[in-house]
Structure formats: structure tokens, C-alpha cells
Coordinates of C-alpha atoms in Angstrom, one line a residue:
X1 CA 0.1 0.0 0.1
X2 CA 2.9 2.7 0.8
X3 CA 4.5 1.8 -2.7
X4 CA 1.1 2.7 -4.3
X5 CA 0.7 5.8 -2.2
X6 CA 4.4 6.3 -2.8
X7 CA 3.6 6.2 -6.7
X8 CA 0.6 7.9 -7.4
X9 CA 2.2 10.9 -5.0
X10 CA 4.7 10.9 -7.2
X11 CA 2.3 10.7 -11.2
X12 CA 0.5 13.8 -9.1
X13 CA 3.1 15.9 -8.8
X14 CA 4.6 15.2 -11.7
X15 CA 1.3 16.5 -13.3
X16 CA 0.9 19.3 -11.1
X17 CA 4.5 20.0 -12.6
X18 CA 3.5 20.3 -15.8
X19 CA 0.9 22.0 -15.3
X20 CA 1.9 25.1 -13.4
X21 CA 5.4 25.5 -15.3
X22 CA 2.8 26.2 -18.1
X23 CA 1.4 29.3 -16.2
X24 CA 4.7 30.7 -15.4
X25 CA 6.1 32.2 -12.1
X26 CA 9.2 31.6 -10.5
X27 CA 10.2 28.0 -8.7
X28 CA 9.6 29.2 -5.4
X29 CA 5.9 30.4 -6.4
X30 CA 5.5 26.7 -8.4
X31 CA 6.8 25.3 -5.1
X32 CA 4.2 27.0 -2.8
X33 CA 1.0 26.1 -5.8
X34 CA 2.1 22.6 -5.7
X35 CA 2.7 22.1 -1.7
X36 CA -2.0 23.6 -2.1
X37 CA -2.3 21.4 -5.0
X38 CA -1.2 18.5 -2.9
X39 CA -3.4 19.3 0.3
X40 CA -6.0 19.4 -2.3
X41 CA -5.5 16.2 -3.8
X42 CA -5.5 14.8 -0.4
X43 CA -8.3 16.1 0.4
X44 CA -10.3 15.3 -2.7
X45 CA -9.2 11.9 -2.9
X46 CA -11.1 10.9 0.7
X47 CA -14.2 13.2 -0.6
X48 CA -14.1 10.4 -3.9
X49 CA -15.5 7.6 -1.4
X50 CA -17.0 9.8 1.1
X51 CA -19.8 11.9 -1.4
X52 CA -21.2 9.3 -3.4
X53 CA -21.4 6.8 -0.2
X54 CA -23.5 9.8 1.0
X55 CA -25.2 10.3 -2.0
X56 CA -26.0 6.4 -2.4
X57 CA -28.2 6.6 1.0
X58 CA -30.7 9.4 -0.8
X59 CA -30.9 8.1 -4.4
X60 CA -29.8 4.8 -6.2
X61 CA -26.0 4.0 -6.0
X62 CA -26.7 4.1 -9.8
X63 CA -26.6 7.9 -10.0
X64 CA -25.2 8.5 -7.1
X65 CA -21.3 7.2 -8.2
X66 CA -21.1 9.8 -11.5
X67 CA -22.9 12.7 -9.3
X68 CA -20.6 12.3 -6.3
X69 CA -17.4 11.6 -8.7
X70 CA -18.5 14.7 -10.8
X71 CA -19.3 17.1 -7.4
X72 CA -15.5 16.3 -6.0
X73 CA -13.8 16.7 -9.2
X74 CA -15.7 20.3 -10.1
X75 CA -15.0 21.2 -6.5
X76 CA -11.6 20.2 -6.8
X77 CA -11.1 22.4 -9.4
X78 CA -12.6 25.8 -8.4
X79 CA -10.7 25.1 -5.2
X80 CA -7.7 24.9 -7.0
X81 CA -7.9 27.7 -9.4
X82 CA -9.3 29.7 -6.3
X83 CA -6.3 28.9 -4.2
X84 CA -3.3 29.7 -6.9
X85 CA -5.2 32.9 -8.0
X86 CA -5.4 34.5 -4.3
X87 CA -1.4 33.2 -3.6
X88 CA -0.7 34.4 -6.5
X89 CA -2.2 37.9 -6.2
X90 CA -0.3 38.2 -2.8
X91 CA 2.4 37.9 -4.2
X92 CA 1.3 41.2 -7.0
X93 CA 0.3 43.2 -4.0
X94 CA 3.4 42.5 -2.3
X95 CA 5.3 43.2 -5.2
X96 CA 3.4 46.3 -5.8
X97 CA 4.0 47.6 -2.7
X98 CA 7.8 47.0 -2.7
X99 CA 9.1 49.3 -5.2
X100 CA 7.4 52.1 -3.6
X101 CA 9.8 51.0 -0.7
X102 CA 12.5 50.8 -2.4
X103 CA 11.6 54.1 -3.9
X104 CA 11.5 55.8 -1.0
X105 CA 14.9 53.7 0.7
X106 CA 17.1 54.6 -2.5
X107 CA 16.1 58.4 -2.4
X108 CA 16.2 59.1 1.8
X109 CA 19.8 57.2 2.3
X110 CA 23.0 59.1 2.4
X111 CA 25.5 58.8 0.4
X112 CA 25.2 57.0 -2.6
X113 CA 22.7 53.4 -3.3
X114 CA 23.0 51.0 -5.6
X115 CA 21.1 47.9 -6.6
X116 CA 23.6 45.4 -7.8
X117 CA 22.5 41.6 -9.4
X118 CA 24.4 38.8 -8.1
X119 CA 27.3 38.8 -10.6
X120 CA 27.9 42.6 -9.2
X121 CA 26.6 44.5 -12.2
X122 CA 24.5 48.1 -11.1
X123 CA 20.6 47.7 -11.7
X124 CA 20.2 51.1 -10.5
X125 CA 21.5 54.5 -8.7
X126 CA 20.1 56.0 -5.9
X127 CA 20.9 58.0 -2.5
X128 CA 19.9 61.5 -0.9
X129 CA 23.9 62.5 -2.5
X130 CA 23.5 60.8 -5.8
X131 CA 24.1 64.3 -7.6
X132 CA 27.6 65.1 -6.0
X133 CA 28.9 61.7 -6.1
X134 CA 27.9 61.0 -10.2
X135 CA 29.3 64.3 -10.8
X136 CA 32.6 63.1 -10.9
X137 CA 32.4 59.3 -11.2
X138 CA 31.7 57.7 -14.8
X139 CA 28.3 55.6 -15.6
X140 CA 28.1 53.0 -13.3
X141 CA 25.7 51.0 -15.0
X142 CA 26.4 47.6 -15.5
X143 CA 30.4 46.8 -15.0
X144 CA 30.9 51.0 -14.7
X145 CA 31.2 50.8 -10.8
X146 CA 33.8 48.0 -10.9
X147 CA 35.5 48.9 -13.5
X148 CA 36.3 52.3 -12.2
X149 CA 37.6 51.0 -8.6
X150 CA 40.9 50.5 -8.5
X151 CA 43.0 47.9 -9.8
X152 CA 44.2 46.6 -6.3
X153 CA 41.1 46.8 -4.8
X154 CA 38.6 45.2 -7.0
X155 CA 39.6 41.4 -5.5
X156 CA 38.3 42.4 -2.3
X157 CA 34.8 44.3 -3.9
X158 CA 34.4 40.7 -5.7
X159 CA 35.2 38.2 -2.6
X160 CA 32.8 40.5 -0.4
X161 CA 30.5 39.4 -3.6
X162 CA 31.4 36.3 -3.3
X163 CA 30.9 36.2 0.9
X164 CA 27.1 37.1 0.1
X165 CA 26.6 34.1 -2.7
X166 CA 27.5 32.1 0.2
X167 CA 25.4 32.9 2.5
X168 CA 26.3 36.1 4.8
X169 CA 23.5 38.8 5.0
X170 CA 26.1 41.9 5.1
X171 CA 30.0 42.8 3.9
X172 CA 31.9 45.9 4.6
X173 CA 34.7 46.9 2.7
X174 CA 37.1 50.3 1.3
X175 CA 37.3 51.0 -2.0
X176 CA 39.5 53.2 -3.7
X177 CA 37.7 55.2 -6.9
X178 CA 39.1 56.7 -9.6
X179 CA 38.0 60.2 -10.5
X180 CA 37.5 60.9 -14.2
X181 CA 39.1 64.5 -13.9
X182 CA 41.1 65.2 -11.3
X183 CA 42.3 69.0 -10.5
X184 CA 45.0 71.2 -8.0
X185 CA 42.2 70.9 -5.4
X186 CA 41.2 67.1 -5.4
X187 CA 42.8 63.7 -5.7
X188 CA 42.8 61.3 -8.1
X189 CA 41.5 58.5 -6.0
X190 CA 38.7 58.8 -3.8
X191 CA 38.3 56.2 -0.7
X192 CA 34.9 54.7 -0.2
X193 CA 33.5 52.7 2.6
X194 CA 31.0 50.3 0.7
X195 CA 28.3 48.7 2.6
X196 CA 27.0 45.4 1.1
X197 CA 23.2 43.8 1.8
X198 CA 21.9 40.5 0.6
X199 CA 18.7 40.1 -0.9
X200 CA 17.7 36.3 -1.2
X201 CA 14.7 34.8 -2.1
X202 CA 12.8 32.0 -0.1
X203 CA 15.5 29.4 -0.5
X204 CA 18.0 31.9 0.5
X205 CA 19.0 31.8 -3.1
X206 CA 21.2 35.7 -3.7
X207 CA 18.7 37.6 -5.6
X208 CA 20.1 41.4 -5.6
X209 CA 22.6 43.5 -3.4
X210 CA 22.2 46.4 -2.2
X211 CA 25.4 48.7 -2.5
X212 CA 25.7 52.0 0.1
X213 CA 28.6 53.9 -0.3
X214 CA 30.0 56.5 1.7
X215 CA 33.0 59.0 1.5
X216 CA 35.7 58.5 4.0
X217 CA 38.6 60.5 2.4
X218 CA 39.0 62.4 5.1
X219 CA 38.9 59.7 7.7
X220 CA 41.5 58.3 5.6
X221 CA 43.7 61.1 5.1
X222 CA 43.6 61.8 8.9
X223 CA 44.4 57.8 9.5
X224 CA 47.3 58.2 7.0
X225 CA 48.6 61.4 8.7
X226 CA 48.5 59.8 12.2
X227 CA 50.5 57.2 10.8
X228 CA 53.0 59.4 9.4
X229 CA 53.0 60.9 12.9
X230 CA 53.9 57.9 14.4
X231 CA 56.6 57.2 12.0
X232 CA 57.9 60.5 13.1
X233 CA 57.7 60.0 16.6
X234 CA 59.4 56.8 16.1
X235 CA 62.3 58.0 13.8
X236 CA 63.1 61.0 15.9
X237 CA 63.1 58.4 18.9
X238 CA 65.6 56.5 17.4
X239 CA 67.3 59.4 16.5
X240 CA 67.5 60.6 19.9
X241 CA 68.6 57.4 21.5
X242 CA 71.3 56.8 18.6
X243 CA 72.3 60.6 19.6
X244 CA 72.7 59.6 23.2
X245 CA 74.4 56.5 22.6
X246 CA 77.4 58.4 20.4
X247 CA 77.5 61.5 23.0
X248 CA 77.5 58.6 26.0
X249 CA 80.9 57.0 23.7
X250 CA 82.2 60.6 23.0
X251 CA 82.1 61.3 26.8
X252 CA 83.6 58.5 28.0
X253 CA 86.9 58.8 26.6
X254 CA 87.7 62.2 28.0
X255 CA 86.0 61.3 31.3
X256 CA 87.9 58.5 32.5
X257 CA 90.8 60.6 31.5
X258 CA 89.7 63.0 33.8
X259 CA 89.6 60.4 36.6
X260 CA 92.7 58.6 35.8
X261 CA 95.1 62.0 36.3
X262 CA 92.8 63.3 39.8
X263 CA 93.1 59.4 41.2
X264 CA 97.3 60.3 40.2
X265 CA 96.8 63.3 42.0
X266 CA 95.0 63.1 45.2
X267 CA 97.7 59.9 45.3
X268 CA 100.6 62.5 44.9
X269 CA 102.2 60.0 42.7
X270 CA 104.1 63.1 41.3
X271 CA 105.0 64.8 43.9
X272 CA 103.1 66.3 47.5
X273 CA 100.5 68.9 46.9
X274 CA 101.3 72.6 48.3
X275 CA 97.9 72.8 50.6
X276 CA 94.7 70.8 51.5
X277 CA 92.6 73.4 49.6
X278 CA 94.8 72.2 46.3
X279 CA 93.8 68.5 47.8
X280 CA 90.2 69.5 48.0
X281 CA 89.8 70.6 44.4
X282 CA 90.7 67.9 43.3
X283 CA 88.6 66.0 44.8
X284 CA 86.0 68.2 44.1
X285 CA 87.4 67.5 40.2
X286 CA 87.0 63.7 40.6
X287 CA 84.1 63.8 42.5
X288 CA 82.3 65.8 39.6
X289 CA 83.9 63.2 36.8
X290 CA 83.1 60.4 39.0
X291 CA 79.0 61.8 38.6
X292 CA 78.8 62.7 35.5
X293 CA 80.1 59.6 34.1
X294 CA 77.4 58.4 36.4
X295 CA 75.0 59.7 34.9
X296 CA 76.6 59.1 30.8
X297 CA 76.2 55.5 32.0
X298 CA 72.7 55.9 32.5
X299 CA 71.8 57.7 29.6
X300 CA 73.5 55.0 27.7
X301 CA 71.8 52.1 29.0
X302 CA 68.4 53.9 28.9
X303 CA 69.5 54.3 25.1
X304 CA 69.9 50.7 25.1
X305 CA 66.5 50.0 26.8
X306 CA 64.2 52.0 24.6
X307 CA 66.0 50.4 21.5
X308 CA 65.7 47.2 22.4
X309 CA 69.5 46.7 22.4
X310 CA 70.1 46.1 26.3
X311 CA 71.4 42.4 26.5
X312 CA 70.6 40.5 30.1
X313 CA 73.5 38.4 31.3
X314 CA 71.4 35.4 33.2
X315 CA 73.3 33.7 35.8
X316 CA 72.7 32.5 39.4
X317 CA 73.9 34.5 42.1
X318 CA 73.4 35.1 46.0
X319 CA 70.6 38.3 46.5
X320 CA 71.8 38.9 49.9
X321 CA 75.0 39.2 49.0
X322 CA 74.1 42.2 46.5
X323 CA 71.5 43.7 49.3
X324 CA 74.6 44.0 51.4
X325 CA 77.1 45.0 49.2
X326 CA 74.7 48.2 47.9
X327 CA 74.1 49.1 52.2
X328 CA 78.0 49.2 52.3
X329 CA 78.7 51.0 49.5
X330 CA 75.7 53.6 50.4
X331 CA 76.4 53.6 54.4
X332 CA 78.7 56.2 54.5
X333 CA 76.3 58.9 52.4
X334 CA 73.9 57.8 54.2
X335 CA 76.1 58.6 57.7
X336 CA 77.3 61.7 56.5
X337 CA 73.8 63.2 55.7
X338 CA 72.7 61.8 59.5
X339 CA 70.3 59.0 57.6
X340 CA 70.0 55.8 59.5
X341 CA 70.6 52.7 57.0
X342 CA 69.3 49.0 57.3
X343 CA 69.0 46.0 55.5
X344 CA 66.5 43.0 56.4
X345 CA 67.3 39.8 54.4
X346 CA 64.8 36.7 54.6
X347 CA 66.4 34.0 56.0
X348 CA 67.7 30.6 54.2
X349 CA 67.1 33.5 50.9
X350 CA 68.3 31.0 48.0
X351 CA 70.4 32.0 44.9
X352 CA 68.0 34.2 42.4
X353 CA 68.9 33.8 38.4
X354 CA 69.1 37.4 37.2
X355 CA 71.1 39.9 35.7
X356 CA 73.5 40.5 39.1
X357 CA 74.8 44.0 37.0
X358 CA 71.2 44.9 36.9
X359 CA 70.2 44.0 40.3
X360 CA 73.1 45.9 41.6
X361 CA 71.7 48.8 39.9
X362 CA 68.4 48.4 40.6
X363 CA 69.0 48.8 44.7
X364 CA 71.7 51.3 43.9
X365 CA 69.3 53.9 42.3
X366 CA 66.6 53.1 44.8
X367 CA 68.8 53.3 47.7
X368 CA 70.7 56.4 45.9
X369 CA 67.5 58.3 45.8
X370 CA 66.0 57.2 49.4
X371 CA 68.9 58.9 50.2
X372 CA 68.8 62.2 48.3
X373 CA 65.1 62.9 49.3
X374 CA 64.8 61.7 53.5
X375 CA 66.2 64.4 55.5
X376 CA 68.5 64.1 58.5
X377 CA 67.4 62.1 61.3
X378 CA 65.1 60.1 58.9
X379 CA 65.4 56.0 58.2
X380 CA 66.2 53.8 55.2
X381 CA 65.4 50.0 55.2
X382 CA 65.9 47.2 52.3
X383 CA 64.2 44.5 52.6
X384 CA 64.8 41.4 50.1
X385 CA 62.4 38.0 50.8
X386 CA 61.0 35.3 48.5
X387 CA 57.6 33.5 48.2
X388 CA 56.0 31.4 45.8
X389 CA 59.2 31.3 43.9
X390 CA 59.0 35.5 43.6
X391 CA 61.4 37.4 44.7
X392 CA 60.7 40.9 46.9
X393 CA 62.9 43.7 46.9
X394 CA 61.7 46.7 49.0
X395 CA 63.2 49.8 49.7
X396 CA 61.7 52.1 52.3
X397 CA 62.3 55.8 53.6
X398 CA 60.8 58.3 56.1
X399 CA 61.7 61.3 53.3
X400 CA 59.8 64.3 51.9
X401 CA 57.6 61.3 50.1
X402 CA 55.4 62.1 46.8
X403 CA 51.9 64.1 46.2
X404 CA 49.6 62.0 44.6
X405 CA 49.1 64.0 41.5
X406 CA 52.7 63.9 40.9
X407 CA 53.0 60.1 40.9
X408 CA 52.1 59.2 37.0
X409 CA 54.9 61.2 36.0
X410 CA 57.6 59.2 38.2
X411 CA 59.6 57.0 35.9
X412 CA 59.3 59.0 33.3
X413 CA 62.8 60.1 31.6
X414 CA 64.5 63.4 32.5
X415 CA 61.4 64.0 34.4
X416 CA 61.7 65.3 38.1
X417 CA 58.9 66.0 40.7
X418 CA 60.7 68.7 41.8
X419 CA 61.7 70.5 38.4
X420 CA 61.5 74.2 39.1
X421 CA 64.8 76.9 39.6
X422 CA 64.2 76.6 43.4
X423 CA 64.5 72.5 43.6
X424 CA 66.5 71.4 46.3
X425 CA 68.0 68.2 45.1
X426 CA 70.6 68.0 42.7
X427 CA 69.7 65.0 39.2
X428 CA 68.3 64.3 35.6
X429 CA 65.2 62.3 36.7
X430 CA 66.3 59.4 35.1
X431 CA 67.2 57.1 38.2
X432 CA 63.6 55.7 38.5
X433 CA 63.1 55.8 34.2
X434 CA 66.2 53.0 34.3
X435 CA 64.8 50.7 37.4
X436 CA 61.6 50.6 35.9
X437 CA 63.1 49.5 32.4
X438 CA 65.2 47.1 33.8
X439 CA 62.4 46.1 35.9
X440 CA 60.6 45.6 33.0
X441 CA 63.1 43.5 30.6
X442 CA 63.3 41.1 33.6
X443 CA 59.5 40.4 33.5
X444 CA 58.6 41.9 36.9
X445 CA 56.9 44.0 38.7
X446 CA 57.6 48.0 39.8
X447 CA 55.0 49.5 42.3
X448 CA 55.3 52.4 44.3
X449 CA 53.6 54.2 47.3
X450 CA 54.1 57.1 48.9
X451 CA 52.4 60.3 51.1
X452 CA 53.9 63.2 51.3
X453 CA 56.2 64.5 54.4
X454 CA 55.6 60.9 55.9
X455 CA 57.6 58.4 53.2
X456 CA 57.9 56.5 50.3
X457 CA 58.2 52.6 49.5
X458 CA 59.5 50.9 46.0
X459 CA 58.6 47.1 45.9
X460 CA 60.1 45.3 43.0
X461 CA 59.2 41.6 42.8
X462 CA 60.6 39.4 40.0
X463 CA 60.2 35.4 39.0
X464 CA 63.2 34.2 40.8
X465 CA 64.2 31.8 38.7
X466 CA 64.5 34.0 35.2
X467 CA 61.0 32.3 34.1
X468 CA 59.3 36.2 34.3
X469 CA 62.1 37.2 31.1
X470 CA 59.8 35.8 28.1
X471 CA 56.6 35.9 29.6
X472 CA 56.7 39.4 30.8
X473 CA 53.3 40.4 29.6
X474 CA 51.8 38.0 32.3
X475 CA 49.1 39.3 34.5
X476 CA 50.3 42.0 37.1
X477 CA 49.3 42.1 40.6
X478 CA 48.1 46.1 41.3
X479 CA 48.6 45.8 45.3
X480 CA 51.5 46.8 47.3
X481 CA 52.0 44.7 50.7
X482 CA 53.7 47.3 52.9
X483 CA 56.4 46.4 55.3
X484 CA 55.3 46.0 59.1
X485 CA 57.1 49.6 60.0
X486 CA 54.3 51.7 60.7
X487 CA 54.7 53.9 64.1
X488 CA 51.0 54.2 64.6
X489 CA 49.4 50.7 64.0
X490 CA 51.3 47.5 63.2
X491 CA 50.5 45.6 60.2
X492 CA 49.2 45.8 56.6
X493 CA 48.1 49.2 55.4
X494 CA 45.6 48.7 52.5
X495 CA 46.1 50.1 48.3
X496 CA 43.6 51.9 46.8
X497 CA 45.3 52.3 43.8
X498 CA 48.9 51.4 42.7
X499 CA 50.8 53.6 44.6
X500 CA 48.7 55.5 46.7
X501 CA 47.7 55.3 50.1
X502 CA 44.3 54.5 51.4
X503 CA 44.6 57.3 54.3
X504 CA 43.7 55.6 57.4
X505 CA 47.2 55.2 58.4
X506 CA 50.1 57.3 58.3
X507 CA 53.2 56.5 56.5
X508 CA 55.9 57.2 58.8
X509 CA 58.2 54.4 58.8
X510 CA 60.2 53.0 62.3

């Protein structure tokens, strides 16, 4: 029975297809009408049995059979014709209404609007700014628009159309269109942004494409100027770095000679100095030369870091020895100024893998800044600890502190907080900048917390095994944990932002 039903359905479909193909209409329309005829055939098949049976109750079977069959066939024909006519009438009404909406869209849309066929040919042109665009554009009908597109951009336009044919609802592409006539005030090519929207039938086949064109020449010009400015800034920065490197190398030779001859004079190898004033002046020359050489070396290191040419020499070393060495180097300077310099090192602190020279330079710069900005009677402490494979170095002081609104400037090259003519402290402003650069090369974290008139705490955290160097882009911890050295309440003081006290405790350090 199922095979008979399938054969009957196939026979009905072939007959209906043959009849509908003669009535016109697209494939989608014929498919919709074919489904209508299938339902009518199913109902009529049931009626062919029910109608004669019902008529046989009131009349003879010989008359009920032909009358019932004729009635069902007539009802089938009237129903089929009426249903198809109503279906096509609704489609016609929709098609009549659509051009009105399309015309309004074509006239009201900003820019230039195209209707394209599936192959990219222009079938209709509209848009609120149509006259302005067509004033310099050649006739876009057919393939005229594609022929005006810059040769390098045509493949982009065709790829966007291909994405719509494959099922995408929309696409956007930036194109360059050649002007028909170029004046001195205008450029040869106009930059346009084309937004493409697909129009598909019920089967998902691409019927047409709506393209809206907008002039983005100003935007493109600004983008080009921004790229040029960025390239010029990068070139100027490279030139500055090369200049600093060259000047640093040129200054080192005479400075080494000054330091060498100053040491010879102070040692009195070729005769005694006449008096103490001569010795004092020679000592001042030697100290000034050493200071200038330190500045030159710092500038050279900064230029290497900015140029990406600073090479780290990783090796295992005793971090406790480096901390004690830094303390010994600056102890006399701190004592001369009336400061107390101490260090606290965690028991059993293991070796770390890092650039020993860079770590030593970080400590010297931080402690040197602390000595510089702390008045007599103050205290400076160096802490070293390790936890979960992270080495933490902390330098704290009871110095003048840093205002909150100045913290963002701290660490920029050649920037000092007290930069006016009446500043009390010497320096180039490169110390913290160099520290931040060296810490970044180790893939570590740099955090600072300070309160004016109370003190400053700077914390450096790096991976103890050197693994942070290739993974310098890892997530950073913005919270800074204070050492337990507060006069008022021991323990921990919270941090609202990196480098800012929360104001609930004073920052005086014991």
C-alpha cells in the first residue's frame, strides 16, 4: 500500500509540475502552489469515497456514483484555481508595494545607493547624495562601477560579493575609486566605504545586493597623517637614542682621563700637593667627573633599553650579598647626611637567576634616591624576601614623599617632581626610569606607594628563576603590601590604587 501511495503521489507531482510550468511564476512560486495542490488532492481523494457513499443514502447507487465523482472533481478544480489565484494575488500585492518602499529607500538613504545583481553589475542607482557622487564618477551602470575601482581593490569587492553568495547577510569593504577628471584641489582616487546587504529568495539564493557608498576620504587622510606622525615620532626617538649613545661614548673617553689623572694627583705619585685647598679642589674634580660618568652610563643604558639592545646576562648569584654590597656602598653617604640605613634579609634566601649587574643597579638607584630625598634623622631600609618563587625587593624611607597627583609622572625619563628653579635636589631624573626599564626587562613588577611628608615605599617583584623574562606580558598584581614598619598601627595598610595610600594610616616608617 505504501508503494502504491508513493507512486500515486509522484504521479500527482509530475502532473501538477507539468501544469504549473505552463502558468509562469518562479521556482519558489511553483513550489508554494504545488504544496496547495497536494493538500487538495489528498482531500479530494477522501471525498471521492465519502461523497458517493453519502449520496447513495438518498438516491440509487447508479446515480450517486457519477454525481458524487463529478461534484468532487468540480470542487477540486474550483478550489485549485481559487487557491492559486489568491496566492498569486498576494504575491502581486507584495510586489506592487515593494517598489514604493524601495523608491523611498533609494531617495532617502545618505550617500550613494546601488542595486547590484548577483554578478556585481549595477541595476539601479539612487541615494540622497547621488548628484554629488555622479558629478565626478563615470556611468556606474552594469560593470561601469567595478571598472572604476582601483585595480588592487577589485579583488576585495569581488570577495565581498562571493561571501554574500555563500550565505553572509552583509559585508563591508573600503575601496578607491578613480576620478574622471583630476584638478589641483582634488586627488586622483576617492576613498569609499561600501556596505553590502544581501537580498535572497525563500530558497536562500542571492537575488540582488544593496550597496551603500560613503566618502571616507577625510577619515583616510587623518589615518594616514596619524601613521606618518607615529613614524616620524619613532624615527625621532631612534635618532635621539642614537645621539645619546654616540654622545655617551664620546664623553666617556675624556671622563676616564679626568678620573685617572685626578686619582694620580690625589695619590701624590708625582709630588706632594702644596696645601689642603689643592687637595679639596682635586677631590671635587674627581667627584664631579665620577658623577658625570655615572650620568653618562645611565643615559647609555636608557638608550639601549629604548632601542631594545640591552642584553641581560642571566646567572645564578646570591641576592643577599648584593643587598649587603649596596648597603656597604651607600652607608657612608647615608651616615654623612645623618640617616640610618639598614637591611633585612629573609633567612635561608636562596640564589636567584637574573642579571646581577642590573639588580645591583636597581638597588643602588633606589637607595640613592632614598638617601637624596630623606632629611637628616630619617631612616632607610632595604628588604629582600622570596615567596612562591617570586623575589621581592623593597626600599622604604621616611623622606619628603611624593604627592598623589605627581605619581603618574614619576619614572618618565628626564622628569623630576621638583623641576622648578628653586629645587633642592640634583639629578637628571633618569634613576627611576632606568629602574622601571630594567625591571620590565626581567618581566617583573614595579610598584610605588607614598605620602607627602611621611615617606615612600618602592617594591620590585621578579621571578627568582628567571622565567619571567620571556613571559613579561603576564598578568600583574596591582596591590602593594607594606612592610610592618608603621609607627601607629603595625600590620598592613590597604592600597586603593597602585602607588596610593588609603589615608587611614600615616606613612611614617620606623
